Amino acid sequence: MSESRPAAVIVLAAGEGKRMKSRTPKVLHELCGRTMLGHTLAAARELDPGKLVLVVGHGRDQVGQAPEAREAHVVVQEPQHGTGHAVRMVTEALGAIEGTVVVTYGDMPLLRAETLARLVQAHRDSKHAVSVLTARGDAKGYGRIVRDGTGAFTKIVEEKDATDDEKRIDEYNSGCYAFDGLLLADAIKRVTTANAQQEEYLTDVIQILRGDGHPVGTVEAQDSMEVLGINDRVQLAGARKVLNSRILEQHMRDGVTVVDPASTWIDVTVTIGQDAEIQPGTRLEGRTTIEPNATVGPACDLRDTIVGDGAEVSHTVARNATIGPNATVGPYAYLRPGTRIGQSAHIGCHVELKNSSVGTGAKVPHLTYVGDATIGERANIGAGTIFANYDGARKHPTTIGDDAFVGSNTVLIAPVTVEDGAYTAAGSAIDADVPSGAIGVARGRQHNSAGWVERKRPESRAAKTAARVRSAKNKGELYQVSGMTAPSQKKMMLFGGRAYPELAAEVADCMGIETAPARLYDFANGEIMVRFLESVRGCDAFVLQSHTAPINQWIMEQLIMVDALRRASAKRITVVMPFFGYARQDKKSRGREPISARLVADLFATAGADRLMAVDLHTAQIQGFFDGPVDHLFALPILAGYLETKLNVTNVTVVAPDAGRVRVCERWTDRLGTPLAIIHKRRDPDVANQVKVFEVVGQVKGRTCILVDDMIDTGGTIAKAADALFEQGAKRVIVAATHGVLSGQAVDTLKNSRISEVVITNTLPVEEEKRFDKLTVLSIAPLLARAINEVFNDGSVTSLFDGQS
Ligand code: UD1
Ligand code: CA
């Protein structure tokens, strides 16, 4: 092309373009990723002209300062007196230009650089003073090419100045010319306005040069589409379609599969690698790059986005994003600016990302917003996770580590970090960092209100079903018995009594074991009948019963279950009583009293129990009542673990409500690293459950006190202990007790006390009417499940409790 390198290309773009009906200057309307002006100037630049001149008038600031006009020499034509006038302005501003001067228009976006080059080459070869690029076809509106009898080109007649004969000519002026620059500069001065439009016609230069005896000629464009001047938006749309087909055709010839060219739109600025596949309904814009072997679409709209080798992207909108090799995105993903998807990562359905990076192999599969985040390699973001990056005023970052697992429906409240290999529990609102290897749990505990459906929705279908299930249960038909077989072929079975079947179910659930049926029911006179519905021969039996009211009935039922198991040849029978009934009566305080705790242990031994398991015995000596292994579990990790997450332990004092609790409380202070206080109290021996509080030994002033006890019965003792602490200046009192007996006035007493929270476990059922705002019930089931598993697998639970069992 350098041989035919012109001295200048002048692009005319001063006209108004009224028919666009737009505030945007005509030449700044866009097609296929560039303005008309951009396309024209790009073609002009390919000729590598000595000078690139742009004539502006209407909207001259916008047009002259458009980014695509950079490097062009801008000449202002004001007012606009025609195409000849426009060129005169250029020669007046720049002087006569020696060599070939090409004149073309800013509104001919389909004109190819090759065609311009051919015009320049033909012009040089012919040594004409001017060569006019012409086209044939529907000439309406254009200046006609007039030839003499010999067919020699003589002049151009504008349609408004044409005779009827001339109007029938089908060869027309494209508006694009190659001039001899010096001759043009001279002739342009002699153009008049003696025509229908009273304008200076550039076309008049031809007759002037011919009059001076210079040869003039034409070059015919092979494709008349190329010289289509765009005047309105209908023509713009037509041109866009033509240009798009050209772009698609080029990509297909270069080895790209375009499944449906009719519904695919690709900007001139897009690059696509070999064997990439573009599916229907896809639009690729701006500086988008599709690497080889990638599949994009159906229905993608990508702008300034890089899609890596082998990646698959469907139904996705992306702006300024990078998708790594072999990553999969969509359907229905929205990648906003600054999104960087790592290699082989997966972004799924209804996921929006902004200014975030997703590590290699990480997954964000469903219904998630990710903003201002860094997600580590192989991390998994659960369904419905929201990265809450905006506090209403500012944006904050979130970091998710490598191999981290974010549970479904987590809200990550930035700034926050979930470290490498950390988890978050489903449904958590995480606003504090989760250390490596930890699980962040931040959600309300579920509470099932038993019988609610039948009470509150008595007419509903659900109520009828619930009633049916309840009556079946009462007949003992649906009692769950659970079994598990260890690798050694030992068979474990979990049996639940009727006192608190929910707990047995929860324990079974924690262990992931199956249920097997049993029948437990009462005869009319209150006698209890038990029958297991599958073989228990040789099994390792765990019989779970909660010693709740009516306690005698439930202890008796558990005894009968043990007896039934023994007679059916169970290999070992472990009695699981989360709360050991009668444990308070573990010694004779005075004459003529029983030691009922001992009797209970004896009864189970007699029935056939081989082992006992209980949580937080009233006193450790009870273990000695049973002539076999006793697993004494502590709820401390559950209670203290819960309080640790809620309290600032630097201001906490653990308080023993009496001297008997000191040993247990020391375990609390060891764990929390807090000081200990003791309440010295005296009982009135004639009144059951009545206590006189005397003094507090230890520092409680201004502190948060955790009163630790094994059980809360009527609540009277503990409320008075709390009063004593407040008298000594305690700031706040929290009660942590393992067993919520909650009898008599307990609920009212605690509700009306100044205690701010009562934390218990569900070793005993806590019925709906016993629940109150300040009461927190933690589940003991995970602890029981672990202990049962340990006993079943190694016959020992010591590993669970740092040797303190
Ligand atoms: C012009 C030609 C006509 C040709 C047609 C092709 C003349 C007298 N006629 O007609 O033979 O067939 O183009 O499209 O040249 N412009 C300026 N300043 C002006 C007037 C126009 O810069 O004062 C620019 C416009 O912005 C446009 C181009 O020149 O880019 C053509 O102007 P337009 O008014 O469309 O010319 P036509 O009358 O269509
Ligand atoms: Ca025109």
Coordinates of N, CA and C in Angstrom, one line a residue, residues 166-262:
E166 N -30.8 13.0 -17.5 CA -29.7 12.8 -16.6 C -30.1 12.0 -15.4
K167 N -31.3 12.2 -14.9 CA -31.8 11.5 -13.8 C -31.9 10.0 -14.0
R168 N -32.1 9.6 -15.3 CA -32.2 8.2 -15.6 C -30.8 7.5 -15.6
I169 N -29.7 8.2 -15.5 CA -28.4 7.6 -15.4 C -28.3 6.8 -14.1
D170 N -27.8 5.5 -14.3 CA -27.7 4.7 -13.1 C -26.3 4.6 -12.5
E171 N -25.4 5.4 -13.1 CA -24.0 5.5 -12.5 C -24.0 6.8 -11.6
Y172 N -23.5 6.7 -10.4 CA -23.5 7.9 -9.5 C -22.2 8.1 -8.8
N173 N -22.1 9.3 -8.3 CA -20.9 9.7 -7.6 C -21.0 9.3 -6.1
S174 N -19.9 8.6 -5.7 CA -19.9 8.1 -4.3 C -19.6 9.2 -3.3
G175 N -18.9 10.3 -3.9 CA -18.5 11.4 -3.0 C -17.0 11.2 -2.6
C176 N -16.4 10.2 -3.1 CA -15.1 9.8 -2.7 C -14.2 10.0 -4.0
Y177 N -13.1 10.8 -3.8 CA -12.2 11.1 -4.9 C -10.8 11.0 -4.6
A178 N -10.0 10.9 -5.7 CA -8.5 11.1 -5.6 C -8.1 12.3 -6.5
F179 N -7.5 13.3 -5.9 CA -7.2 14.5 -6.6 C -5.7 14.7 -6.8
D180 N -5.3 15.4 -7.8 CA -3.9 15.9 -7.8 C -4.0 17.2 -6.9
G181 N -3.3 17.2 -5.8 CA -3.4 18.1 -4.7 C -3.2 19.6 -5.2
L182 N -2.2 19.8 -6.0 CA -2.0 21.2 -6.4 C -3.1 21.7 -7.4
L183 N -3.5 20.8 -8.3 CA -4.6 21.2 -9.2 C -5.9 21.5 -8.4
L184 N -6.1 20.6 -7.4 CA -7.3 20.8 -6.6 C -7.3 22.2 -5.9
A185 N -6.1 22.5 -5.3 CA -6.0 23.8 -4.6 C -6.3 25.0 -5.4
D186 N -5.9 24.9 -6.7 CA -6.2 26.0 -7.6 C -7.7 26.0 -8.1
A187 N -8.2 24.8 -8.5 CA -9.6 24.8 -9.0 C -10.6 25.1 -7.9
I188 N -10.4 24.7 -6.7 CA -11.4 24.9 -5.6 C -11.7 26.4 -5.4
K189 N -10.7 27.2 -5.7 CA -10.9 28.7 -5.6 C -12.0 29.2 -6.6
R190 N -12.1 28.5 -7.7 CA -12.9 29.0 -8.8 C -14.4 28.4 -8.8
V191 N -14.7 27.6 -7.8 CA -16.0 27.0 -7.7 C -17.0 28.1 -7.2
T192 N -18.2 28.2 -7.9 CA -19.2 29.2 -7.6 C -20.4 28.5 -6.9
T193 N -21.3 29.4 -6.6 CA -22.6 28.8 -5.9 C -23.7 28.9 -6.9
A194 N -23.5 28.9 -8.2 CA -24.5 29.1 -9.2 C -25.2 27.7 -9.4
N195 N -26.0 27.3 -8.5 CA -26.7 26.0 -8.6 C -28.0 26.0 -7.7
A196 N -28.8 25.0 -7.8 CA -30.1 24.9 -7.2 C -29.9 25.1 -5.7
Q197 N -28.9 24.6 -5.1 CA -28.8 24.7 -3.6 C -27.9 25.9 -3.2
Q198 N -27.4 26.7 -4.1 CA -26.6 27.8 -3.9 C -25.4 27.5 -2.9
E199 N -24.8 26.3 -3.2 CA -23.7 25.9 -2.4 C -22.4 25.7 -3.3
E200 N -21.3 25.7 -2.7 CA -20.1 25.4 -3.4 C -20.0 23.9 -3.5
Y201 N -20.1 23.4 -4.8 CA -20.1 22.0 -5.0 C -18.6 21.5 -5.3
L202 N -18.2 20.5 -4.5 CA -16.9 19.9 -4.8 C -16.9 19.3 -6.2
T203 N -18.0 18.8 -6.6 CA -18.1 18.2 -7.9 C -17.8 19.1 -9.1
D204 N -18.0 20.4 -8.9 CA -17.7 21.4 -9.9 C -16.2 21.4 -10.3
V205 N -15.4 21.0 -9.4 CA -13.9 21.0 -9.6 C -13.6 20.1 -10.9
I206 N -14.4 19.1 -11.1 CA -14.2 18.2 -12.2 C -14.3 19.0 -13.6
Q207 N -15.4 19.7 -13.7 CA -15.5 20.5 -14.9 C -14.5 21.6 -15.1
I208 N -14.1 22.2 -14.0 CA -13.1 23.2 -14.0 C -11.8 22.6 -14.5
L209 N -11.4 21.5 -13.9 CA -10.1 20.8 -14.3 C -10.2 20.4 -15.8
R210 N -11.4 19.8 -16.2 CA -11.5 19.4 -17.6 C -11.4 20.6 -18.5
G211 N -12.0 21.8 -18.1 CA -11.9 23.0 -18.9 C -10.5 23.5 -19.1
D212 N -9.7 23.2 -18.0 CA -8.3 23.6 -18.1 C -7.5 22.6 -19.0
G213 N -8.1 21.5 -19.5 CA -7.5 20.5 -20.3 C -6.9 19.4 -19.6
H214 N -7.2 19.2 -18.3 CA -6.7 18.1 -17.6 C -7.5 16.8 -17.7
P215 N -6.9 15.6 -17.8 CA -7.7 14.4 -17.9 C -8.4 14.1 -16.6
V216 N -9.7 13.6 -16.7 CA -10.4 13.2 -15.5 C -10.9 11.8 -15.7
G217 N -11.1 11.0 -14.7 CA -11.6 9.6 -14.9 C -12.4 9.1 -13.7
T218 N -12.9 7.8 -13.8 CA -13.7 7.2 -12.8 C -13.1 5.9 -12.4
V219 N -13.4 5.4 -11.2 CA -13.1 4.1 -10.8 C -14.4 3.6 -10.2
E220 N -14.9 2.4 -10.7 CA -16.2 1.9 -10.2 C -16.0 1.0 -9.0
A221 N -16.8 1.3 -8.0 CA -16.7 0.4 -6.8 C -17.4 -1.0 -7.1
Q222 N -16.8 -2.1 -6.7 CA -17.3 -3.4 -7.1 C -18.6 -3.7 -6.3
D223 N -18.7 -3.1 -5.1 CA -19.9 -3.3 -4.3 C -20.5 -2.0 -4.0
S224 N -21.7 -1.7 -4.5 CA -22.3 -0.4 -4.3 C -22.6 -0.1 -2.8
M225 N -22.8 -1.2 -2.0 CA -23.1 -1.1 -0.6 C -22.0 -0.3 0.1
E226 N -20.7 -0.4 -0.4 CA -19.6 0.2 0.3 C -19.7 1.7 0.3
V227 N -20.4 2.3 -0.7 CA -20.4 3.7 -0.7 C -21.7 4.3 -0.2
L228 N -22.5 3.4 0.5 CA -23.7 3.9 1.1 C -23.4 5.0 2.1
G229 N -24.0 6.1 1.9 CA -23.9 7.2 2.9 C -25.0 7.1 3.8
I230 N -24.8 7.2 5.1 CA -25.8 7.0 6.1 C -26.5 8.3 6.4
N231 N -27.8 8.4 6.2 CA -28.5 9.7 6.5 C -29.5 9.6 7.6
D232 N -30.0 8.3 7.8 CA -31.0 8.2 8.9 C -30.8 6.8 9.6
R233 N -31.6 6.6 10.6 CA -31.3 5.4 11.4 C -31.7 4.1 10.7
V234 N -32.6 4.2 9.7 CA -32.9 3.0 8.9 C -31.7 2.5 8.1
Q235 N -31.0 3.5 7.5 CA -29.8 3.2 6.8 C -28.7 2.7 7.7
L236 N -28.7 3.3 8.9 CA -27.7 2.9 9.9 C -27.8 1.4 10.2
A237 N -29.1 1.0 10.5 CA -29.4 -0.4 10.8 C -29.0 -1.3 9.7
G238 N -29.3 -0.9 8.5 CA -28.9 -1.7 7.3 C -27.4 -1.8 7.2
A239 N -26.7 -0.7 7.4 CA -25.2 -0.8 7.4 C -24.7 -1.7 8.4
R240 N -25.3 -1.6 9.6 CA -24.8 -2.4 10.7 C -24.9 -3.9 10.4
K241 N -26.0 -4.3 9.8 CA -26.2 -5.7 9.4 C -25.1 -6.1 8.4
V242 N -24.9 -5.3 7.4 CA -23.9 -5.6 6.4 C -22.5 -5.8 7.1
L243 N -22.2 -4.8 7.9 CA -20.9 -4.8 8.5 C -20.7 -6.0 9.4
N244 N -21.8 -6.3 10.2 CA -21.8 -7.5 11.1 C -21.5 -8.8 10.3
S245 N -22.2 -8.9 9.2 CA -22.0 -10.2 8.4 C -20.6 -10.3 7.9
R246 N -20.0 -9.1 7.5 CA -18.6 -9.1 7.1 C -17.7 -9.6 8.2
I247 N -18.0 -9.1 9.4 CA -17.1 -9.5 10.5 C -17.3 -11.0 10.8
L248 N -18.5 -11.5 10.9 CA -18.8 -12.9 11.1 C -18.1 -13.8 10.1
E249 N -18.3 -13.3 8.8 CA -17.7 -14.1 7.7 C -16.2 -14.2 7.9
Q250 N -15.5 -13.2 8.3 CA -14.1 -13.2 8.5 C -13.7 -14.2 9.6
H251 N -14.5 -14.1 10.7 CA -14.2 -15.1 11.8 C -14.4 -16.5 11.4
M252 N -15.5 -16.8 10.7 CA -15.7 -18.1 10.2 C -14.6 -18.6 9.3
R253 N -14.1 -17.7 8.4 CA -13.0 -18.1 7.5 C -11.8 -18.4 8.3
D254 N -11.7 -17.7 9.5 CA -10.5 -17.9 10.4 C -10.6 -19.1 11.3
G255 N -11.7 -19.9 11.2 CA -11.8 -21.1 12.0 C -12.7 -21.0 13.2
V256 N -13.6 -20.0 13.3 CA -14.5 -19.9 14.4 C -15.9 -20.4 13.9
T257 N -16.6 -21.2 14.8 CA -17.9 -21.7 14.5 C -18.9 -20.6 14.9
V258 N -19.7 -20.1 14.0 CA -20.8 -19.2 14.4 C -22.1 -20.0 14.0
V259 N -22.8 -20.4 15.1 CA -23.9 -21.3 14.8 C -25.1 -20.6 14.1
D260 N -25.4 -19.4 14.5 CA -26.5 -18.7 13.9 C -26.1 -17.2 13.6
P261 N -25.5 -17.0 12.4 CA -25.0 -15.6 12.1 C -26.2 -14.6 12.2
A262 N -27.4 -15.0 12.0 CA -28.5 -14.0 12.0 C -28.7 -13.4 13.4

